[in-house]
Short mmCIF file of C-alpha atoms in Angstrom, two decimals:
data_model
loop_
_atom_site.label_atom_id
_atom_site.label_comp_id
_atom_site.label_asym_id
_atom_site.label_seq_id
_atom_site.Cartn_x
_atom_site.Cartn_y
_atom_site.Cartn_z
CA UNK A 1 5.04 33.99 -27.05
CA UNK A 2 6.00 30.71 -25.36
CA UNK A 3 9.69 29.89 -25.28
CA UNK A 4 9.59 26.11 -25.78
CA UNK A 5 13.37 25.81 -25.51
CA UNK A 6 13.26 27.48 -22.10
CA UNK A 7 10.43 25.18 -20.95
CA UNK A 8 12.35 22.12 -22.14
CA UNK A 9 15.48 23.23 -20.34
CA UNK A 10 13.51 23.82 -17.12
CA UNK A 11 11.88 20.40 -17.41
CA UNK A 12 15.28 18.77 -17.91
CA UNK A 13 16.69 20.57 -14.86
CA UNK A 14 13.73 19.68 -12.64
CA UNK A 15 13.80 16.05 -13.79
CA UNK A 16 17.51 15.83 -12.99
CA UNK A 17 16.91 17.41 -9.59
CA UNK A 18 14.12 14.94 -8.78
CA UNK A 19 16.37 12.03 -9.74
CA UNK A 20 19.21 13.33 -7.56
CA UNK A 21 16.81 13.74 -4.66
CA UNK A 22 15.54 10.15 -4.95
CA UNK A 23 19.11 8.84 -5.12
CA UNK A 24 20.23 10.96 -2.15
CA UNK A 25 17.27 9.74 -0.07
CA UNK A 26 18.22 6.14 -0.82
CA UNK A 27 14.92 5.49 -2.64
CA UNK A 28 16.80 4.77 -5.86
CA UNK A 29 19.82 2.48 -5.53
CA UNK A 30 19.96 0.93 -9.00
CA UNK A 31 21.78 3.05 -11.57
CA UNK A 32 19.46 1.78 -14.30
CA UNK A 33 16.39 3.00 -12.37
CA UNK A 34 18.10 6.39 -11.92
CA UNK A 35 18.80 6.54 -15.66
CA UNK A 36 15.15 5.77 -16.44
CA UNK A 37 13.94 8.56 -14.14
CA UNK A 38 16.39 10.96 -15.73
CA UNK A 39 15.09 10.05 -19.21
CA UNK A 40 11.28 9.88 -18.99
CA UNK A 41 9.55 13.32 -19.28
CA UNK A 42 7.01 13.05 -16.44
CA UNK A 43 5.47 16.45 -17.28
CA UNK A 44 4.05 15.04 -20.51
CA UNK A 45 1.98 12.57 -18.48
CA UNK A 46 0.45 15.30 -16.27
CA UNK A 47 -0.29 17.94 -18.93
CA UNK A 48 -2.60 20.07 -16.76
CA UNK A 49 0.07 20.54 -14.08
CA UNK A 50 2.91 23.03 -13.89
CA UNK A 51 6.48 21.80 -14.28
CA UNK A 52 7.09 22.34 -10.57
CA UNK A 53 4.17 20.04 -9.72
CA UNK A 54 5.10 17.51 -12.41
CA UNK A 55 8.56 17.06 -10.90
CA UNK A 56 7.64 17.28 -7.21
CA UNK A 57 7.84 14.03 -5.23
CA UNK A 58 4.08 13.87 -4.91
CA UNK A 59 1.09 12.13 -6.45
CA UNK A 60 -0.85 13.98 -9.16
CA UNK A 61 -4.59 13.25 -9.10
CA UNK A 62 -6.07 12.77 -12.56
CA UNK A 63 -9.69 11.63 -12.20
CA UNK A 64 -12.45 11.21 -9.59
CA UNK A 65 -15.68 9.25 -9.79
CA UNK A 66 -19.18 10.67 -9.23
CA UNK A 67 -18.73 10.31 -5.44
CA UNK A 68 -15.50 12.31 -5.49
CA UNK A 69 -13.24 9.28 -4.90
CA UNK A 70 -9.93 9.36 -6.77
CA UNK A 71 -9.88 6.56 -9.34
CA UNK A 72 -6.86 7.57 -11.43
CA UNK A 73 -3.57 9.24 -10.59
CA UNK A 74 0.07 9.52 -11.61
CA UNK A 75 1.79 7.98 -8.63
CA UNK A 76 4.30 9.64 -6.35
CA UNK A 77 7.80 9.27 -7.86
CA UNK A 78 9.32 7.85 -4.67
CA UNK A 79 6.68 5.07 -4.57
CA UNK A 80 7.19 4.38 -8.27
CA UNK A 81 10.94 4.16 -7.71
CA UNK A 82 10.59 1.79 -4.75
CA UNK A 83 8.41 -0.57 -6.79
CA UNK A 84 10.80 -0.48 -9.74
CA UNK A 85 13.63 -1.34 -7.37
CA UNK A 86 11.55 -4.24 -6.10
CA UNK A 87 10.72 -5.42 -9.62
CA UNK A 88 14.36 -5.57 -10.79
CA UNK A 89 13.32 -5.43 -14.45
CA UNK A 90 16.11 -6.77 -16.66
CA UNK A 91 16.96 -5.91 -20.26
CA UNK A 92 14.88 -8.13 -22.53
CA UNK A 93 12.14 -8.78 -19.96
CA UNK A 94 8.51 -9.04 -21.00
CA UNK A 95 6.54 -6.84 -18.56
CA UNK A 96 2.84 -6.44 -17.82
CA UNK A 97 1.61 -3.36 -15.96
CA UNK A 98 -1.85 -3.55 -14.31
CA UNK A 99 -3.27 -0.01 -14.03
CA UNK A 100 -2.14 2.39 -16.70
CA UNK A 101 -1.34 6.06 -16.78
CA UNK A 102 1.61 5.95 -19.11
CA UNK A 103 4.43 7.27 -16.94
CA UNK A 104 5.27 4.02 -15.18
CA UNK A 105 4.95 2.12 -18.46
CA UNK A 106 7.54 4.44 -20.00
CA UNK A 107 9.91 3.80 -17.09
CA UNK A 108 9.40 0.07 -17.48
CA UNK A 109 10.12 0.39 -21.20
CA UNK A 110 13.42 2.12 -20.42
CA UNK A 111 14.37 -0.74 -18.08
CA UNK A 112 13.26 -3.56 -20.39
CA UNK A 113 15.21 -2.01 -23.27
CA UNK A 114 14.82 -2.50 -27.01
CA UNK A 115 14.81 -6.31 -26.73
CA UNK A 116 12.07 -6.30 -24.08
CA UNK A 117 8.34 -5.62 -24.32
CA UNK A 118 5.88 -3.71 -22.12
CA UNK A 119 2.10 -4.12 -22.08
CA UNK A 120 -0.03 -1.83 -19.92
CA UNK A 121 -3.71 -2.45 -19.21
CA UNK A 122 -6.48 -0.39 -17.62
CA UNK A 123 -10.25 -0.77 -17.34
CA UNK A 124 -10.97 2.93 -18.00
CA UNK A 125 -11.00 3.91 -21.71
CA UNK A 126 -10.31 7.55 -20.81
CA UNK A 127 -7.12 6.46 -19.06
CA UNK A 128 -5.95 4.16 -21.86
CA UNK A 129 -6.74 6.74 -24.55
CA UNK A 130 -4.69 9.35 -22.70
CA UNK A 131 -1.86 6.89 -22.07
CA UNK A 132 -1.70 5.94 -25.75
CA UNK A 133 -1.45 9.54 -26.90
CA UNK A 134 1.15 10.59 -24.34
CA UNK A 135 3.30 7.49 -24.75
CA UNK A 136 3.42 8.18 -28.48
CA UNK A 137 4.31 11.83 -27.86
CA UNK A 138 7.06 10.86 -25.43
CA UNK A 139 8.64 8.40 -27.86
CA UNK A 140 7.32 5.14 -26.42
CA UNK A 141 5.04 4.12 -29.26
CA UNK A 142 6.05 0.47 -28.93
CA UNK A 143 4.44 0.15 -25.48
CA UNK A 144 1.22 -1.81 -25.99
CA UNK A 145 -1.82 -0.17 -24.31
CA UNK A 146 -4.86 -2.39 -23.70
CA UNK A 147 -8.33 -1.39 -22.48
CA UNK A 148 -9.51 -4.32 -20.38
CA UNK A 149 -10.13 -5.44 -16.80
CA UNK A 150 -6.66 -5.93 -15.29
CA UNK A 151 -8.03 -8.72 -13.09
CA UNK A 152 -7.68 -10.97 -16.14
CA UNK A 153 -4.28 -9.73 -17.32
CA UNK A 154 -3.47 -9.77 -21.04
CA UNK A 155 -3.12 -13.45 -21.97
CA UNK A 156 -2.16 -12.90 -25.60
CA UNK A 157 1.18 -11.33 -24.60
CA UNK A 158 1.97 -13.87 -21.87
CA UNK A 159 4.12 -15.28 -20.37
CA UNK A 160 5.62 -12.31 -18.54
CA UNK A 161 8.89 -12.07 -16.66
CA UNK A 162 7.56 -9.26 -14.51
CA UNK A 163 4.03 -8.12 -13.55
CA UNK A 164 3.80 -4.74 -11.84
CA UNK A 165 0.43 -3.80 -10.33
CA UNK A 166 -0.10 -0.07 -9.75
CA UNK A 167 -3.52 -0.19 -8.08
CA UNK A 168 -4.43 -1.47 -4.61
CA UNK A 169 -5.34 -5.16 -4.81
CA UNK A 170 -7.17 -7.28 -2.23
CA UNK A 171 -6.19 -10.56 -3.86
CA UNK A 172 -3.76 -12.17 -6.27
CA UNK A 173 -5.83 -12.79 -9.37
CA UNK A 174 -5.43 -16.31 -10.81
CA UNK A 175 -4.68 -14.79 -14.24
CA UNK A 176 -1.61 -12.99 -12.87
CA UNK A 177 -0.12 -16.22 -11.55
CA UNK A 178 -1.08 -18.10 -14.71
CA UNK A 179 0.51 -15.48 -16.97
CA UNK A 180 3.73 -15.20 -14.95
CA UNK A 181 6.58 -17.18 -16.43
CA UNK A 182 8.82 -19.59 -14.54
CA UNK A 183 11.05 -17.65 -12.16
CA UNK A 184 8.99 -14.51 -12.72
CA UNK A 185 8.12 -11.78 -10.23
CA UNK A 186 4.94 -9.93 -9.31
CA UNK A 187 5.11 -6.57 -7.50
CA UNK A 188 1.69 -5.70 -6.07
CA UNK A 189 0.26 -3.20 -3.54
CA UNK A 190 -1.62 -5.76 -1.46
CA UNK A 191 -4.26 -4.66 1.06
CA UNK A 192 -4.04 -6.69 4.27
CA UNK A 193 -5.94 -5.85 7.46
CA UNK A 194 -6.42 -2.17 6.73
CA UNK A 195 -2.96 -1.38 5.36
CA UNK A 196 -1.39 -1.52 1.92
CA UNK A 197 2.15 -2.65 1.29
CA UNK A 198 3.96 -3.23 -1.97
CA UNK A 199 5.19 -6.81 -1.93
CA UNK A 200 7.56 -8.38 -4.45
CA UNK A 201 6.59 -12.03 -4.92
CA UNK A 202 8.71 -14.57 -6.81
CA UNK A 203 7.16 -17.62 -8.39
CA UNK A 204 8.38 -20.76 -6.59
CA UNK A 205 6.87 -23.95 -8.04
CA UNK A 206 3.08 -23.44 -7.74
CA UNK A 207 3.07 -20.64 -5.15
CA UNK A 208 4.48 -17.15 -4.59
CA UNK A 209 7.04 -16.14 -1.94
CA UNK A 210 7.82 -12.59 -0.86
CA UNK A 211 11.25 -11.07 -1.41
CA UNK A 212 10.72 -7.50 -0.22
CA UNK A 213 7.97 -5.25 1.12
CA UNK A 214 7.37 -1.54 1.65
CA UNK A 215 4.31 0.45 2.85
CA UNK A 216 2.55 2.35 0.06
CA UNK A 217 -0.76 3.77 -1.10
CA UNK A 218 -2.58 3.59 -4.44
CA UNK A 219 -6.04 4.11 -5.86
CA UNK A 220 -8.26 1.04 -5.53
CA UNK A 221 -8.70 -1.59 -8.17
CA UNK A 222 -11.89 -1.44 -10.22
CA UNK A 223 -13.79 -4.13 -12.05
CA UNK A 224 -13.95 -7.79 -11.03
CA UNK A 225 -11.12 -7.37 -8.50
CA UNK A 226 -12.70 -4.47 -6.63
CA UNK A 227 -13.21 -4.90 -2.90
CA UNK A 228 -13.50 -2.75 0.19
CA UNK A 229 -13.40 -3.13 3.94
CA UNK A 230 -16.71 -3.50 5.79
CA UNK A 231 -17.37 -0.38 7.90
CA UNK A 232 -19.25 -0.49 11.22
CA UNK A 233 -20.31 2.87 12.67
CA UNK A 234 -19.46 3.35 16.33
CA UNK A 235 -20.37 7.06 16.65
CA UNK A 236 -22.67 7.99 13.82
CA UNK A 237 -20.89 9.04 10.66
CA UNK A 238 -17.91 10.39 12.61
CA UNK A 239 -16.19 7.16 13.65
CA UNK A 240 -16.13 3.55 12.51
CA UNK A 241 -14.24 0.30 12.70
CA UNK A 242 -13.44 -1.69 9.55
CA UNK A 243 -13.10 -5.41 8.95
CA UNK A 244 -11.65 -7.23 5.93
CA UNK A 245 -13.82 -9.26 3.58
CA UNK A 246 -12.61 -12.57 5.04
CA UNK A 247 -13.38 -11.53 8.63
CA UNK A 248 -16.87 -12.60 9.65
CA UNK A 249 -17.14 -11.35 13.22
CA UNK A 250 -20.07 -12.77 15.17
CA UNK A 251 -20.33 -9.48 17.02
CA UNK A 252 -19.10 -5.91 16.70
CA UNK A 253 -19.35 -2.78 18.83
CA UNK A 254 -22.57 -0.81 18.82
CA UNK A 255 -23.07 2.71 17.53
CA UNK A 256 -22.29 4.93 20.51
CA UNK A 257 -19.67 2.74 22.21
CA UNK A 258 -17.25 5.72 22.27
CA UNK A 259 -19.66 7.54 24.58
CA UNK A 260 -18.95 4.94 27.27
CA UNK A 261 -16.35 5.92 29.93
CA UNK A 262 -12.79 5.69 28.66
CA UNK A 263 -10.07 3.56 30.25
CA UNK A 264 -6.43 4.26 29.36
CA UNK A 265 -3.18 2.35 29.90
CA UNK A 266 0.34 3.22 28.71
CA UNK A 267 2.69 0.53 27.45
CA UNK A 268 6.09 2.02 28.22
CA UNK A 269 7.00 1.43 24.54
CA UNK A 270 8.47 4.60 23.00
CA UNK A 271 8.68 5.13 19.22
CA UNK A 272 9.82 7.91 16.91
CA UNK A 273 6.92 9.77 15.30
CA UNK A 274 8.40 8.96 11.89
CA UNK A 275 8.69 5.24 12.59
CA UNK A 276 6.52 2.99 10.45
CA UNK A 277 4.13 0.98 12.64
CA UNK A 278 2.74 -1.19 9.86
CA UNK A 279 4.51 -4.31 11.17
CA UNK A 280 3.12 -3.66 14.65
CA UNK A 281 -0.38 -3.36 13.22
CA UNK A 282 0.00 -6.60 11.26
CA UNK A 283 1.39 -8.35 14.34
CA UNK A 284 -1.67 -7.29 16.32
CA UNK A 285 -3.90 -8.52 13.47
CA UNK A 286 -2.04 -11.84 13.53
CA UNK A 287 -2.48 -12.42 17.26
CA UNK A 288 -5.73 -10.79 18.40
CA UNK A 289 -9.25 -12.10 17.63
CA UNK A 290 -11.64 -9.28 16.86
CA UNK A 291 -8.91 -7.17 15.23
CA UNK A 292 -10.16 -4.21 13.21
CA UNK A 293 -9.07 -0.67 12.28
CA UNK A 294 -10.60 2.36 13.99
CA UNK A 295 -10.88 5.63 12.08
CA UNK A 296 -12.55 8.92 12.99
CA UNK A 297 -13.16 12.33 11.49
CA UNK A 298 -10.64 14.96 12.47
CA UNK A 299 -13.32 17.02 14.25
CA UNK A 300 -13.97 14.13 16.64
CA UNK A 301 -10.24 13.80 17.26
CA UNK A 302 -9.86 17.54 17.91
CA UNK A 303 -12.62 17.31 20.53
CA UNK A 304 -10.66 14.55 22.27
CA UNK A 305 -13.50 12.05 21.98
CA UNK A 306 -11.18 9.61 20.21
CA UNK A 307 -7.38 9.74 19.76
CA UNK A 308 -6.29 7.04 17.33
CA UNK A 309 -2.60 6.55 16.55
CA UNK A 310 -1.85 6.95 13.74
CA UNK A 311 -4.59 9.53 13.29
CA UNK A 312 -5.84 8.15 9.95
CA UNK A 313 -6.53 4.67 11.38
CA UNK A 314 -5.47 2.79 14.50
CA UNK A 315 -5.20 -0.91 15.28
CA UNK A 316 -8.19 -1.91 17.41
CA UNK A 317 -9.91 -4.91 19.00
CA UNK A 318 -13.68 -5.14 19.29
CA UNK A 319 -16.38 -7.24 20.96
CA UNK A 320 -20.16 -6.87 20.94
CA UNK A 321 -20.19 -4.04 23.42
CA UNK A 322 -16.59 -2.77 23.70
CA UNK A 323 -13.64 -1.48 21.71
CA UNK A 324 -9.97 -0.74 22.46
CA UNK A 325 -7.47 0.95 20.17
CA UNK A 326 -3.89 2.23 19.94
CA UNK A 327 -3.22 5.80 21.03
CA UNK A 328 -0.07 7.81 21.83
CA UNK A 329 1.21 10.78 23.80
CA UNK A 330 4.52 12.69 23.97
CA UNK A 331 7.12 10.51 25.69
CA UNK A 332 8.33 11.74 29.07
CA UNK A 333 11.92 12.96 29.25
CA UNK A 334 12.40 12.24 25.54
CA UNK A 335 12.71 14.54 22.48
CA UNK A 336 9.52 15.94 20.96
CA UNK A 337 9.97 13.53 18.06
CA UNK A 338 9.20 10.57 20.34
CA UNK A 339 5.88 9.27 21.63
CA UNK A 340 4.72 6.53 23.98
CA UNK A 341 2.19 4.00 22.76
CA UNK A 342 -0.88 3.32 24.84
CA UNK A 343 -4.37 1.88 24.54
CA UNK A 344 -7.77 3.47 25.06
CA UNK A 345 -10.81 1.32 25.76
CA UNK A 346 -14.57 1.84 26.02
CA UNK A 347 -17.27 -0.51 27.26
CA UNK A 348 -17.57 -3.30 29.85
CA UNK A 349 -14.80 -5.42 28.22
CA UNK A 350 -12.41 -2.47 27.99
CA UNK A 351 -9.99 -3.68 30.67
CA UNK A 352 -9.58 -7.11 29.08
CA UNK A 353 -9.16 -5.70 25.56
CA UNK A 354 -6.63 -3.15 26.78
CA UNK A 355 -4.57 -5.85 28.52
CA UNK A 356 -4.53 -7.99 25.38
CA UNK A 357 -3.41 -5.09 23.19
CA UNK A 358 -0.77 -3.88 25.65
CA UNK A 359 0.68 -7.39 25.99
CA UNK A 360 1.10 -7.77 22.25
CA UNK A 361 2.59 -4.28 21.82
CA UNK A 362 5.24 -5.20 24.39
CA UNK A 363 5.92 -8.56 22.73
CA UNK A 364 6.36 -6.83 19.37
CA UNK A 365 8.72 -4.30 20.94
CA UNK A 366 10.78 -6.99 22.66
CA UNK A 367 10.94 -9.65 19.95
CA UNK A 368 10.11 -8.22 16.53
CA UNK A 369 10.45 -4.45 16.35
CA UNK A 370 14.00 -4.35 15.06
CA UNK A 371 13.87 -7.58 13.09
CA UNK A 372 13.53 -8.19 9.36
CA UNK A 373 9.74 -8.15 9.38
CA UNK A 374 7.26 -10.80 8.26
CA UNK A 375 7.44 -12.99 5.17
CA UNK A 376 4.46 -13.66 2.93
CA UNK A 377 3.44 -16.62 0.84
CA UNK A 378 0.49 -16.89 -1.56
CA UNK A 379 -1.16 -20.21 -2.38
CA UNK A 380 -4.20 -20.82 -4.53
CA UNK A 381 -7.48 -20.97 -2.63
CA UNK A 382 -8.41 -24.53 -1.71
CA UNK A 383 -4.83 -25.76 -1.33
CA UNK A 384 -3.31 -26.59 2.05
CA UNK A 385 -1.25 -23.56 3.16
CA UNK A 386 1.81 -23.83 5.42
CA UNK A 387 1.71 -22.97 9.13
CA UNK A 388 1.32 -19.28 9.97
CA UNK A 389 -1.31 -16.55 10.11
CA UNK A 390 -3.70 -17.03 7.20
CA UNK A 391 -5.70 -14.36 5.38
CA UNK A 392 -8.10 -16.11 3.01
CA UNK A 393 -9.24 -14.31 -0.11
CA UNK A 394 -11.54 -15.26 -2.97
CA UNK A 395 -8.75 -16.73 -5.10
CA UNK A 396 -5.84 -17.20 -2.74
CA UNK A 397 -4.61 -17.71 0.81
CA UNK A 398 -1.95 -15.32 2.09
CA UNK A 399 0.23 -16.78 4.84
CA UNK A 400 2.13 -14.38 7.10
CA UNK A 401 5.09 -15.73 9.05
CA UNK A 402 7.22 -13.86 11.58
CA UNK A 403 10.90 -14.55 12.25
CA UNK A 404 11.35 -16.89 15.20
#
């Protein structure tokens, strides 16, 4: 016979422990966000998982498509917390969530309070049906759940004070900007040059300006806003380079370029293995024509044919017959936690590509590494953007500017 009181007590204890962990790690700084985490029963939103899994700081996968790709999940609590901190939802705010699952909508409802309103939208009827049932069971029956393509928002409940996107987006949909009220904020995991970062944008006149950013990862957006990088094989199915939709390279490396002799140069730049290199990667994308991201199957890495750093995808530069990419090795006379950045190159242009990459790694290390990071601005496509590095999308132009 199941002891429901015992299960409830265990869930309460695990939820409190998770909240304390997120506060101790500095992920949660706002007392209101901590109170929301301590209140919302996450285990109800992942009913097929044990309580230990429900309250671990990890993503819970909920659904895959026919190809085995994850298309629905309950996000990692630490990522959820970081985005809620970015959103700064206030009591009484009207909030739209793009990408439903229920759990984050419940947290938003706690933050918006009884005078606020939360609408959550998802394209998948299985997801919205589940969210509706679980939100009702958890006591959040006043959260509105809508089955629709999130690319178009939910205009009937607009304007919103906050829009929180919980799927990877390649663009800022016009509907999101149109439905955001004056002085409102959008928090969105935006995919830029092979990396995803959650960016908090405030509405300023007719454009958006970033206020904070943090690396993250989410399932990809479906429907009209779906998009993917263009993959170019460079060693059969085992290795490839990827380009963004807006990159139209006249040439790219051929399949088999990694079989060309390898050149290798070390930069003298030493980093901690735990250090985020996303700003370095974006700096390289901002300054190097032919920028792409190199990825390879683990078996190819274990054979030493290719050694990208980080292992899941390294910044690279390509021409029609050559490629160079970031690599790393243990730093000499430094703790095991440190590594030196270098560049590997293959093909007749390898030396030139290596020099270009090494130069920019050293510039980043000298001028930008310990700075505040880049700022982002989003303007509607077709308008004149300010000076900076521009990433043009279907509906918008993202301008990246670096301090100094």
